[in-house]
């Protein structure tokens, strides 16, 4: 039986209970959100005492299944005002699950002014006051905590941005090297953690055991099959060789690479920031490509990027960061981007949201395209929490509001990611309609990217599919698709009760609709299911296409809004 | 026949057409919003080219009816993201109406970078470039324009805050003395005007004629009756003698006077800011009490406040400003408040929103209660548009977000006014449910202020009643109530077609529901029909009451949300 740990920061209490039996197929996003839906009043202030922050490893996390130990972090988002699930790799999902923990639920707000730490162990957990960590960056925080709790401790933490309750603040998770470089990045859940007064969660791996399932032989057999499929996939080879940076060329060729504040879909200087360049520099500097963010991953899309002297600069240098801080700001230099990435990870701020935010500042005298030093300076303003930094730390929508900028690449208050919907119209449908706000991981649709029609069902199916993957703990790069038979067998062998493929889909569908219901209660209505206006009025080079999917086709994704 | 003037700033075109015949009973709020509902896509950006700004005098404006020439300004609000009608006195409604103009509709955005002016005359109108007015305050703007267009010109204008597209920017209207001291204050419509590149509207009164109606004798007779009722009312005498400042004592006694950032409903130093103090200073300094903001007003609640040397300081020094900048900031000095009021009028920023905004800064080191100099400095930051000033100029919700403050006195992004809903629970129901956001003029309910039950119908009726008053051009101080018979006669004699009292109510009801429908399309869902959380959890001294009206009772105000 998996357990649930409830931590009330206000009362200082910790309670461990069994997860209910009917949660048998629920993990990750589905489980986390079912808790939110039952326990969080949708109209509450996201940074107030009634919001709840849930950490829930996917169902397969902690098993021998490769690339399947991702974790969902969920709460009401200060960025979108709606429900938020932010999915993260690293080691936390695996180890929590191997300790038998299905969910950690953080409630209330600490009445004291200095930060606390939650130490989670196999048998007991406790809250510890850590005033010495106040406003420290994630890297220093993790260093101090590893000295205290051992090098094997898995750590979740927030940087100064989370402590300042910024709407774009992240929650860092340590990776296979114990570095805080994997982030639950989107939607400002770091701000929620900060509002509760919780600086970090230290997971003591003592006693962690690989989960073998109720039918270990059948489970191991199915895992073997699954692993073989993954290992033989061309996609797996692509990600391992290129990292996500491989997408720079793909997006550029497709015309979907956000460039210079979303004014082009192709970047003339892409050779400075593509996978070839990344691989060359990595080889020269003795960095690592094909790095695994979680143990046992067969995809291994991550990397370690060193400076010219061969010293650690950042990890992982990802496509989303490269594009939003590179082409989108007209910065064609991986070293600058890597420095920005490290700072964002250390301060604990979302690189996607922040790249979009600096992008729109190009309309003011606060930033001009290509200004590398200024870009780094602006990130430092955020980390320090100057007035300007506090504005930028709220993301692109608030920053636009403050500076009177109306051309804002965002949906429901959350910035678009590094994929231009005018050249990827199916993804545009997902951006517009996802209850999560603009999110490339909420249901990527790459088919017939320039066609205006036919995306409604694709986006709906992709969104349902993602909810399932996020609930099972699967990395999206493992390519879960419409054939659920193998997963049904895996679930059966793990839990002792196999759902039908249809039941799996129903579960995903229900969870997605429930997200929309939460948003309705939060006052985030379906009128927000729209891309920014400029994407309809401005044709995007080089395809010279505007976003022209009919509103009716967007509204059909969910049909009648649930009451 | 009343006409409508459409001004397209993008194309530079002006078109004058007759208002449709079925708009015969429509003026003010009802007319303005019917235009918005037909012509503005609810999901558009409020500061983008598809938003529309409508100026519509009430139906009775420009007649001999006293205190009935108010004007509605309407558009999609950058503050709330929903529909907005901001109602204003001064001379514009009367003179526009006497020129036969029922609505001025501003569309598009000027492609040039410097401001334009719209000159409206009886027979023709034109757009004029006025680069020399860029970023000037309202007072200087009006001074320059009166030199150019004559002292009799009636002027609508925005200050630097409107030009900077701030979400709390106002539109100033000149009063009977030709001063820009009456403001369409709430909801940031000054920012909408700024986004269009329109600095001012100059109304040339040449040819203005009092509207006598289709049955002048019957109309004059009914007006006489109406005037008598108004003149003999005790309320009229109260407002004329005390100005709205008379409410300081009323609110203090009731425990509904927002004090020290909404932590008390009574103010120990109220004697420094009440009507007695105002009257004493006014008499000493040869100011004026009982001043009329529009010609022919019998209520005359406005005033002119001079400095100790007898020089003009500001007009009118109103209860809302006095309280939000006085008790709410623990400033017990009318001179400071008057200086703040003048600056806000000059820069063109809402005193209610800004008072609430500075109030929450008391949670940071940016402001401490009672610091008069700092309060003035902060207003100056807004006018100058420093980074901090730009934050504050977006109002209390954005400011709270930027500084991580969660105790925000606002509904739907708009600050509460100077009436504490914990001690005025009926008004609390209006604050929560009005499509306009928290607004004391959206349906004031004073009955049984501490009772949790019984306010649903009261608030609904008050909201409908206000829509009718705002559509007819009536000042709320004339006390339109449930008996519509005299108004039915007035409408009949004016327009030639008398509705039934029931039809008048239906019209108000329909307009109100349509506002909610617009909000639904804008993504502002019914989940936002809630007061801030802290008002439920913190009991307010001296009554020691929290807001405890049931959510169900709030939701029943409008019942099923319209599709």
mmCIF file of C-alpha atoms in Angstrom, chain A residues 41 43-51 78-80 109 164-167 195 366 387-388 390-391 394 398 401-408 520-528 530 533 536 561 563, chain B residues 41 43-51 78-80 109 164-167 195 366 387-388 390-391 394 398 401-408 520-528 530 533 536 561 563:
data_model
loop_
_atom_site.group_PDB
_atom_site.id
_atom_site.type_symbol
_atom_site.label_atom_id
_atom_site.label_comp_id
_atom_site.label_asym_id
_atom_site.label_seq_id
_atom_site.Cartn_x
_atom_site.Cartn_y
_atom_site.Cartn_z
ATOM 1 C CA UNK A 41 -11.355 25.746 -2.796
ATOM 2 C CA UNK A 43 -11.420 30.484 -5.621
ATOM 3 C CA UNK A 44 -8.698 30.596 -2.962
ATOM 4 C CA UNK A 45 -5.619 32.784 -3.282
ATOM 5 C CA UNK A 46 -2.855 30.638 -4.807
ATOM 6 C CA UNK A 47 -0.376 32.081 -2.335
ATOM 7 C CA UNK A 48 -2.718 31.886 0.634
ATOM 8 C CA UNK A 49 -3.142 29.319 3.375
ATOM 9 C CA UNK A 50 -5.901 27.376 1.635
ATOM 10 C CA UNK A 51 -3.867 26.365 -1.403
ATOM 11 C CA UNK A 78 -0.232 32.013 -9.077
ATOM 12 C CA UNK A 79 0.631 32.460 -12.753
ATOM 13 C CA UNK A 80 -2.555 31.269 -14.414
ATOM 14 C CA UNK A 109 1.474 28.580 5.872
ATOM 15 C CA UNK A 164 9.770 35.911 -2.892
ATOM 16 C CA UNK A 165 6.575 34.151 -4.047
ATOM 17 C CA UNK A 166 7.177 34.983 -7.689
ATOM 18 C CA UNK A 167 4.613 33.691 -10.137
ATOM 19 C CA UNK A 195 4.269 31.106 0.407
ATOM 20 C CA UNK A 366 15.066 47.946 -21.021
ATOM 21 C CA UNK A 387 11.541 46.213 -8.155
ATOM 22 C CA UNK A 388 12.240 45.520 -11.834
ATOM 23 C CA UNK A 390 10.087 41.386 -9.041
ATOM 24 C CA UNK A 391 8.079 42.514 -12.044
ATOM 25 C CA UNK A 394 5.863 37.455 -12.368
ATOM 26 C CA UNK A 398 2.274 40.881 -15.651
ATOM 27 C CA UNK A 401 0.782 44.921 -18.110
ATOM 28 C CA UNK A 402 3.295 46.939 -16.108
ATOM 29 C CA UNK A 403 5.044 48.301 -19.174
ATOM 30 C CA UNK A 404 1.960 48.794 -21.320
ATOM 31 C CA UNK A 405 2.979 46.111 -23.806
ATOM 32 C CA UNK A 406 0.063 44.350 -25.462
ATOM 33 C CA UNK A 407 1.766 41.915 -27.817
ATOM 34 C CA UNK A 408 2.090 39.132 -25.256
ATOM 35 C CA UNK A 520 -14.284 27.264 -13.797
ATOM 36 C CA UNK A 521 -14.523 27.465 -10.023
ATOM 37 C CA UNK A 522 -11.414 29.625 -9.987
ATOM 38 C CA UNK A 523 -13.038 32.080 -12.384
ATOM 39 C CA UNK A 524 -10.797 31.121 -15.317
ATOM 40 C CA UNK A 525 -13.509 30.817 -17.910
ATOM 41 C CA UNK A 526 -13.520 29.291 -21.392
ATOM 42 C CA UNK A 527 -13.289 32.806 -22.841
ATOM 43 C CA UNK A 528 -9.579 32.468 -22.100
ATOM 44 C CA UNK A 530 -7.634 31.762 -27.121
ATOM 45 C CA UNK A 533 -4.455 38.324 -30.789
ATOM 46 C CA UNK A 536 -4.100 35.955 -35.772
ATOM 47 C CA UNK A 561 -17.914 23.456 -20.483
ATOM 48 C CA UNK A 563 -20.829 22.899 -14.773
ATOM 49 C CA UNK B 41 -14.872 40.602 -29.180
ATOM 50 C CA UNK B 43 -11.610 37.950 -25.632
ATOM 51 C CA UNK B 44 -9.739 40.892 -27.209
ATOM 52 C CA UNK B 45 -6.842 42.621 -25.461
ATOM 53 C CA UNK B 46 -8.266 45.635 -23.607
ATOM 54 C CA UNK B 47 -5.357 47.752 -24.817
ATOM 55 C CA UNK B 48 -5.414 46.401 -28.363
ATOM 56 C CA UNK B 49 -6.971 47.673 -31.556
ATOM 57 C CA UNK B 50 -10.186 45.691 -31.224
ATOM 58 C CA UNK B 51 -11.324 47.259 -27.984
ATOM 59 C CA UNK B 78 -7.496 46.488 -18.536
ATOM 60 C CA UNK B 79 -7.962 46.291 -14.773
ATOM 61 C CA UNK B 80 -10.651 43.624 -14.499
ATOM 62 C CA UNK B 109 -5.251 52.594 -32.532
ATOM 63 C CA UNK B 164 1.327 54.997 -20.294
ATOM 64 C CA UNK B 165 -1.700 52.674 -20.574
ATOM 65 C CA UNK B 166 -1.906 52.094 -16.850
ATOM 66 C CA UNK B 167 -4.689 49.840 -15.677
ATOM 67 C CA UNK B 195 -3.780 52.851 -26.080
ATOM 68 C CA UNK B 366 8.053 50.824 0.667
ATOM 69 C CA UNK B 387 9.368 51.134 -12.721
ATOM 70 C CA UNK B 388 7.838 51.271 -9.249
ATOM 71 C CA UNK B 390 4.318 51.685 -13.353
ATOM 72 C CA UNK B 391 3.682 48.812 -10.980
ATOM 73 C CA UNK B 394 -1.653 48.905 -12.439
ATOM 74 C CA UNK B 398 -0.888 43.622 -9.831
ATOM 75 C CA UNK B 401 1.390 40.088 -7.209
ATOM 76 C CA UNK B 402 4.671 41.882 -7.842
ATOM 77 C CA UNK B 403 5.501 42.224 -4.161
ATOM 78 C CA UNK B 404 4.200 38.845 -3.063
ATOM 79 C CA UNK B 405 1.392 40.342 -0.983
ATOM 80 C CA UNK B 406 -1.687 38.152 -0.742
ATOM 81 C CA UNK B 407 -3.988 40.188 1.472
ATOM 82 C CA UNK B 408 -5.534 42.157 -1.361
ATOM 83 C CA UNK B 520 -18.013 35.053 -19.630
ATOM 84 C CA UNK B 521 -16.715 35.555 -23.175
ATOM 85 C CA UNK B 522 -13.725 37.410 -21.757
ATOM 86 C CA UNK B 523 -12.886 34.434 -19.551
ATOM 87 C CA UNK B 524 -13.886 36.195 -16.331
ATOM 88 C CA UNK B 525 -15.942 33.377 -14.859
ATOM 89 C CA UNK B 526 -18.380 33.282 -11.944
ATOM 90 C CA UNK B 527 -15.646 31.713 -9.814
ATOM 91 C CA UNK B 528 -14.425 35.286 -9.399
ATOM 92 C CA UNK B 530 -15.967 36.242 -4.279
ATOM 93 C CA UNK B 533 -10.249 35.543 1.511
ATOM 94 C CA UNK B 536 -13.776 35.806 5.742
ATOM 95 C CA UNK B 561 -24.768 32.046 -15.433
ATOM 96 C CA UNK B 563 -24.542 30.928 -21.762
#
